[in-house]
Short mmCIF file of C-alpha atoms and ligand atoms in Angstrom, two decimals:
data_model
loop_
_atom_site.label_atom_id
_atom_site.label_comp_id
_atom_site.label_asym_id
_atom_site.label_seq_id
_atom_site.Cartn_x
_atom_site.Cartn_y
_atom_site.Cartn_z
CA MET A 1 161.31 267.08 61.19
CA THR A 2 158.33 266.96 63.48
CA SER A 3 156.41 269.80 61.94
CA THR A 4 154.28 267.84 59.51
CA THR A 5 150.96 268.48 61.21
CA SER A 6 148.18 270.14 59.28
CA ASN A 7 147.77 273.86 59.79
CA ASP A 8 145.20 276.51 58.88
CA LYS A 9 144.23 275.84 55.26
CA SER A 10 142.56 279.23 54.89
CA LYS A 11 145.97 280.74 54.11
CA SER A 12 145.98 279.01 50.74
CA THR A 13 144.42 280.75 47.77
CA LEU A 14 143.33 277.44 46.22
CA PRO A 15 139.81 276.13 46.84
CA GLU A 16 139.56 273.61 49.68
CA PRO A 17 138.86 270.56 47.45
CA ALA A 18 141.89 271.43 45.34
CA ILE A 19 144.07 271.68 48.41
CA SER A 20 142.80 268.37 49.78
CA ALA A 21 143.44 266.72 46.44
CA SER A 22 146.91 268.08 46.22
CA VAL A 23 147.68 267.13 49.82
CA GLN A 24 146.41 263.63 49.09
CA ALA A 25 148.45 263.42 45.92
CA ILE A 26 151.72 263.91 47.71
CA SER A 27 150.97 262.66 51.19
CA ASP A 28 153.05 259.53 50.74
CA SER A 29 155.96 261.58 49.57
CA VAL A 30 155.64 264.02 52.44
CA ASP A 31 155.53 261.15 54.92
CA ASN A 32 158.77 259.87 53.52
CA LEU A 33 160.18 263.39 53.43
CA LYS A 34 161.30 262.61 49.94
CA LEU A 35 159.71 262.90 46.52
CA LYS A 36 160.25 260.08 44.10
CA ASP A 37 161.68 260.95 40.72
CA LYS A 38 158.91 260.00 38.36
CA THR A 39 160.85 260.49 35.16
CA ASP A 40 161.83 256.85 34.96
CA LYS A 41 158.88 254.67 34.01
CA SER A 42 160.21 251.85 36.16
CA ASP A 43 159.75 254.20 39.14
CA LEU A 44 156.01 254.47 38.62
CA GLU A 45 153.76 252.75 41.10
CA GLU A 46 151.18 250.21 40.00
CA GLY A 47 148.38 251.84 38.03
CA GLU A 48 150.17 255.19 37.87
CA ILE A 49 150.24 256.99 34.52
CA LYS A 50 153.33 258.68 33.18
CA GLU A 51 152.31 262.25 32.38
CA GLU A 52 153.64 262.26 28.84
CA ASP A 53 151.43 259.23 28.04
CA ILE A 54 148.30 261.34 28.54
CA SER A 55 146.86 262.89 25.39
CA PRO A 56 146.16 266.64 25.59
CA GLU A 57 142.37 266.15 25.52
CA ASP A 58 142.57 263.77 28.51
CA MET A 59 144.68 266.09 30.63
CA LYS A 60 142.99 267.24 33.82
CA THR A 61 144.65 269.78 36.07
CA VAL A 62 143.68 270.35 39.69
CA PHE A 63 141.55 273.25 38.47
CA ASP A 64 139.58 270.99 36.07
CA ASP A 65 139.04 268.18 38.53
CA ALA A 66 139.96 268.71 42.17
CA THR A 67 140.21 265.03 43.00
CA GLY A 68 140.92 263.31 39.68
CA PHE A 69 143.64 265.55 38.18
CA ASN A 70 146.32 263.73 36.21
CA VAL A 71 148.78 266.48 35.34
CA LYS A 72 150.54 269.00 37.53
CA HIS A 73 151.58 272.60 36.90
CA PRO A 74 155.36 272.47 36.62
CA LEU A 75 157.53 275.12 38.23
CA PHE A 76 160.38 276.71 36.29
CA ASN A 77 162.83 275.37 38.90
CA ALA A 78 162.66 272.53 41.40
CA TRP A 79 162.97 273.75 45.01
CA THR A 80 164.09 272.06 48.22
CA LEU A 81 162.83 272.94 51.67
CA TRP A 82 165.40 272.71 54.49
CA PHE A 83 164.78 273.16 58.19
CA ASP A 84 166.86 273.65 61.29
CA ASN A 85 166.33 274.48 64.90
CA PRO A 86 169.51 276.21 66.16
CA SER A 87 168.41 276.00 69.80
CA LYS A 88 168.92 272.22 69.45
CA LYS A 89 172.31 272.56 67.77
CA SER A 90 175.25 271.42 69.79
CA SER A 91 177.89 272.04 67.17
CA GLY A 92 179.81 275.11 66.08
CA ALA A 93 179.78 276.79 62.70
CA HIS A 94 182.11 274.18 61.18
CA ASN A 95 179.40 271.51 61.13
CA TRP A 96 176.47 273.88 61.10
CA LEU A 97 175.25 272.35 57.86
CA ASP A 98 175.02 268.86 59.36
CA ASP A 99 172.21 270.10 61.56
CA THR A 100 170.33 271.69 58.68
CA LYS A 101 167.95 269.03 57.40
CA GLU A 102 166.64 268.59 53.88
CA VAL A 103 162.86 268.13 54.12
CA ILE A 104 161.50 267.71 50.60
CA THR A 105 162.03 268.68 46.96
CA PHE A 106 159.13 269.65 44.72
CA ASP A 107 158.74 270.90 41.17
CA SER A 108 155.04 271.59 40.74
CA VAL A 109 152.44 273.99 42.10
CA GLU A 110 150.40 271.13 43.52
CA GLU A 111 153.34 269.68 45.40
CA PHE A 112 154.16 273.10 46.83
CA TRP A 113 150.63 273.47 48.27
CA GLY A 114 150.68 269.91 49.53
CA LEU A 115 153.88 270.66 51.39
CA TYR A 116 152.76 274.08 52.59
CA ASN A 117 149.58 272.64 54.06
CA ASN A 118 151.48 269.95 55.93
CA ILE A 119 154.13 271.94 57.72
CA LEU A 120 153.93 274.40 60.56
CA PRO A 121 153.79 278.10 59.70
CA PRO A 122 156.70 280.20 61.05
CA THR A 123 154.64 281.55 63.98
CA HIS A 124 154.27 277.96 65.27
CA LEU A 125 157.97 277.09 65.06
CA PRO A 126 160.31 277.20 68.05
CA GLN A 127 161.84 280.60 68.65
CA LYS A 128 165.21 279.77 67.10
CA ALA A 129 164.42 277.98 63.88
CA ASN A 130 164.86 278.52 60.16
CA TYR A 131 163.05 277.42 57.02
CA TYR A 132 165.22 277.60 53.90
CA LEU A 133 163.63 277.21 50.46
CA PHE A 134 166.45 276.86 47.94
CA LYS A 135 166.70 275.86 44.31
CA ARG A 136 167.38 272.13 44.03
CA GLY A 137 171.06 271.31 44.34
CA ILE A 138 172.00 274.44 46.30
CA ARG A 139 172.69 273.97 50.02
CA PRO A 140 171.46 276.92 52.12
CA ALA A 141 174.97 277.79 53.26
CA TRP A 142 177.61 280.39 52.45
CA GLU A 143 179.93 277.50 51.57
CA ASP A 144 177.86 276.31 48.61
CA GLU A 145 179.47 277.55 45.42
CA ALA A 146 176.18 279.08 44.30
CA ASN A 147 176.16 281.28 47.43
CA ALA A 148 179.87 281.80 48.06
CA ASP A 149 180.09 285.01 46.02
CA GLY A 150 176.58 286.14 46.84
CA GLY A 151 174.71 288.19 49.35
CA LYS A 152 171.29 288.62 50.86
CA TRP A 153 168.40 291.00 51.00
CA SER A 154 166.88 290.79 54.45
CA VAL A 155 164.39 292.50 56.71
CA GLN A 156 163.69 291.98 60.39
CA PHE A 157 160.26 292.38 62.03
CA PRO A 158 159.67 292.59 65.83
CA ARG A 159 157.94 289.36 66.88
CA GLU A 160 154.91 290.64 68.77
CA LYS A 161 154.00 293.45 66.41
CA TRP A 162 154.26 291.27 63.28
CA ARG A 163 152.96 287.94 64.62
CA ASP A 164 149.66 288.26 62.67
CA ARG A 165 151.30 289.14 59.38
CA ILE A 166 154.54 287.20 59.18
CA ASP A 167 153.12 283.84 58.02
CA ARG A 168 151.51 285.59 55.05
CA LEU A 169 154.69 287.54 54.22
CA TRP A 170 156.68 284.27 54.24
CA LEU A 171 154.08 282.59 52.00
CA ASP A 172 154.15 285.52 49.58
CA THR A 173 157.96 285.48 49.57
CA MET A 174 158.00 281.76 48.76
CA LEU A 175 155.36 282.17 46.04
CA SER A 176 157.26 285.01 44.41
CA ALA A 177 160.44 282.91 44.47
CA ILE A 178 158.96 279.72 43.00
CA GLY A 179 156.83 281.80 40.62
CA GLU A 180 160.05 283.53 39.46
CA THR A 181 158.49 287.00 39.73
CA LEU A 182 161.11 288.64 41.94
CA GLU A 183 163.41 289.72 39.16
CA GLY A 184 160.73 291.63 37.28
CA ASP A 185 160.37 291.72 33.52
CA LEU A 186 163.44 290.20 32.02
CA SER A 187 164.38 290.35 28.40
CA GLU A 188 164.00 287.06 26.57
CA ASP A 189 167.65 286.12 26.73
CA ALA A 190 168.12 286.94 30.41
CA THR A 191 167.94 284.13 32.92
CA ASN A 192 166.05 284.26 36.16
CA ASP A 193 169.06 283.06 38.01
CA LEU A 194 170.13 285.68 40.52
CA ILE A 195 168.20 284.12 43.39
CA THR A 196 169.43 280.97 45.12
CA GLY A 197 166.85 280.76 47.90
CA VAL A 198 164.64 282.40 50.50
CA ILE A 199 164.76 282.05 54.29
CA ILE A 200 162.65 282.77 57.31
CA SER A 201 164.35 282.83 60.70
CA THR A 202 162.39 282.85 63.93
CA ARG A 203 164.17 284.43 66.88
CA PRO A 204 162.99 285.17 70.42
CA ASN A 205 162.34 288.84 69.66
CA PHE A 206 161.93 289.04 65.91
CA PHE A 207 161.36 287.27 62.59
CA ARG A 208 163.80 287.75 59.73
CA LEU A 209 163.01 287.20 56.06
CA ALA A 210 165.83 286.94 53.53
CA ILE A 211 166.46 286.38 49.84
CA TRP A 212 169.91 285.03 48.97
CA THR A 213 171.56 285.94 45.70
CA ARG A 214 174.25 284.22 43.64
CA GLN A 215 176.24 287.42 43.21
CA THR A 216 176.86 290.57 45.18
CA THR A 217 177.60 294.15 44.23
CA SER A 218 181.17 295.30 43.86
CA VAL A 219 182.84 297.33 46.60
CA ASN A 220 184.70 299.37 43.98
CA THR A 221 183.59 302.92 43.61
CA GLU A 222 184.30 302.88 39.86
CA LEU A 223 181.93 300.22 38.52
CA THR A 224 182.34 298.59 35.13
CA GLN A 225 179.25 298.42 32.95
CA GLU A 226 178.78 294.79 33.95
CA GLU A 227 179.10 295.58 37.67
CA ASN A 228 176.71 298.46 37.29
CA ASP A 229 174.14 296.22 35.56
CA LEU A 230 174.43 293.68 38.37
CA HIS A 231 174.07 296.43 40.98
CA GLU A 232 170.88 297.59 39.26
CA ARG A 233 169.55 294.03 39.06
CA ILE A 234 170.14 293.52 42.78
CA GLU A 235 168.54 296.85 43.61
CA ARG A 236 165.51 296.06 41.44
CA LEU A 237 165.09 292.71 43.19
CA GLY A 238 165.03 294.44 46.61
CA LYS A 239 162.50 297.00 45.46
CA ILE A 240 160.20 294.40 43.90
CA TRP A 241 160.33 292.33 47.09
CA LYS A 242 159.68 295.33 49.35
CA HIS A 243 156.92 296.91 47.25
CA ASP A 244 155.21 294.18 45.24
CA VAL A 245 155.58 291.23 47.60
CA LEU A 246 155.81 292.60 51.14
CA GLY A 247 153.46 295.45 50.29
CA PHE A 248 155.39 298.46 51.58
CA THR A 249 155.35 301.75 49.73
CA GLU A 250 158.27 303.42 47.97
CA GLY A 251 160.50 305.11 50.51
CA GLN A 252 158.57 303.71 53.50
CA LYS A 253 160.82 303.55 56.57
CA LEU A 254 160.59 300.28 58.46
CA GLY A 255 163.65 300.37 60.73
CA GLY A 256 163.85 301.25 64.40
CA GLY A 257 164.12 299.15 67.55
CA LEU A 258 164.31 295.53 66.48
CA ALA A 259 163.03 296.28 62.99
CA THR A 260 165.36 296.86 60.05
CA GLU A 261 164.94 298.30 56.60
CA VAL A 262 164.88 295.93 53.62
CA GLU A 263 168.65 295.89 53.12
CA PHE A 264 171.34 294.07 51.18
CA VAL A 265 174.76 292.83 52.35
CA GLY A 266 177.28 290.56 50.67
CA HIS A 267 178.10 287.31 52.53
CA LYS A 268 181.85 287.82 52.30
CA GLU A 269 182.07 291.51 52.92
CA GLY A 270 180.18 291.20 56.17
CA GLU A 271 178.10 293.75 57.98
CA ARG A 272 180.87 296.04 59.22
CA LYS A 273 182.55 296.64 55.92
CA GLN A 274 179.22 296.96 54.18
CA ARG A 275 177.97 299.46 56.75
CA ALA A 276 181.14 301.49 56.28
CA ARG A 277 180.46 301.96 52.58
CA GLY A 278 176.70 302.20 53.08
CA LYS A 279 174.56 299.11 52.57
CA ILE A 280 171.90 299.12 49.88
CA VAL A 281 168.42 299.83 51.17
CA ALA A 282 165.32 299.13 49.07
P1 LIG B 301 172.32 283.28 61.54
O1 LIG B 301 171.21 282.42 61.98
O2 LIG B 301 172.42 283.62 60.11
O3 LIG B 301 172.40 284.65 62.34
O4 LIG B 301 173.69 282.60 61.93
P2 LIG B 301 171.57 285.23 63.57
O5 LIG B 301 170.14 284.94 63.48
O6 LIG B 301 171.96 286.66 63.63
O7 LIG B 301 172.24 284.51 64.79
P3 LIG B 301 171.57 283.69 65.94
O8 LIG B 301 172.74 283.40 66.83
O9 LIG B 301 170.54 284.56 66.57
O10 LIG B 301 171.00 282.46 65.32
C1 LIG B 301 173.92 282.13 63.22
C2 LIG B 301 175.14 281.26 63.22
O11 LIG B 301 174.86 280.07 62.46
C3 LIG B 301 176.37 281.85 62.55
O12 LIG B 301 177.11 282.64 63.43
C4 LIG B 301 177.11 280.62 62.13
O13 LIG B 301 177.76 280.04 63.25
C5 LIG B 301 175.98 279.69 61.73
N1 LIG B 301 175.69 279.81 60.30
C6 LIG B 301 174.68 280.48 59.72
N2 LIG B 301 174.74 280.34 58.38
C7 LIG B 301 173.81 280.90 57.42
C8 LIG B 301 175.84 279.57 58.10
C9 LIG B 301 176.41 279.10 56.89
O14 LIG B 301 175.95 279.34 55.77
N3 LIG B 301 177.52 278.33 57.03
C10 LIG B 301 178.06 278.05 58.26
N4 LIG B 301 179.17 277.31 58.31
N5 LIG B 301 177.53 278.49 59.40
C11 LIG B 301 176.42 279.24 59.33
#
């Protein structure tokens, strides 16, 4: 990937010294496009401290000490960023995944910001590219077993009209995914596991944001209790994304021209069948 140049740091909500420190902390890893697994002590570099060897009183987060922090804020899941540029793809759908490149895996807040501040924002990508941020171990393809029975919430924004806002909407979508806030308040025994990843696609005339889910709603008209619960979960996810993350109001119409509503379709059912029975709109 060639998009590892620094971009506008003002988009981050962290103070500048904190960002610089976090960029510095992972710069080697970013250069290699690979994070080292630090769980094995033998993997530590000379002078590096294993986090569990630090006593609680000696722990310094990036917020305590912007340059000398020694612990990171772990994320609930590890996430992998993938990138592709379809305009450069020569192959058909059968080896589509070969052209989709794994960029980096991270599992802490600091690593996320280090990555974010070292890659191009969507508005600077070529006009036919995609960023995919997926939970570690899940390939951003329909074929992956985590996605095979799933679907996606997506929304499309006309390029020119949304150019000033789309980078921020993508950042907020990523933050809500890695912060695990998209599924709302879950009871203690529920798992935050409906989402497999989030995507931004740049196209000549529009940007498309999407959230992929592990499951999809049933096409049956008579839903079992379980299917109904899943349907409600998927609907709630779409509403939280539209209202709390993207900032639109309840019932606000977005579609028209190249723009779409925030809408859900199953991967297998496909657009036509889903349209016939009425797709879900947030
Ligand atoms: P797309 O990028 O999801 O659609 O898929 P878009 O943006 O409407 O189309 P575009 O032509 O403007 O880019 C585009 C094409 O990529 C599909 O028709 C497939 O050939 C291929 N493709 C996309 N995805 C997400 C997959 C996938 O998961 N698996 C495979 N095998 N091919 C895919």
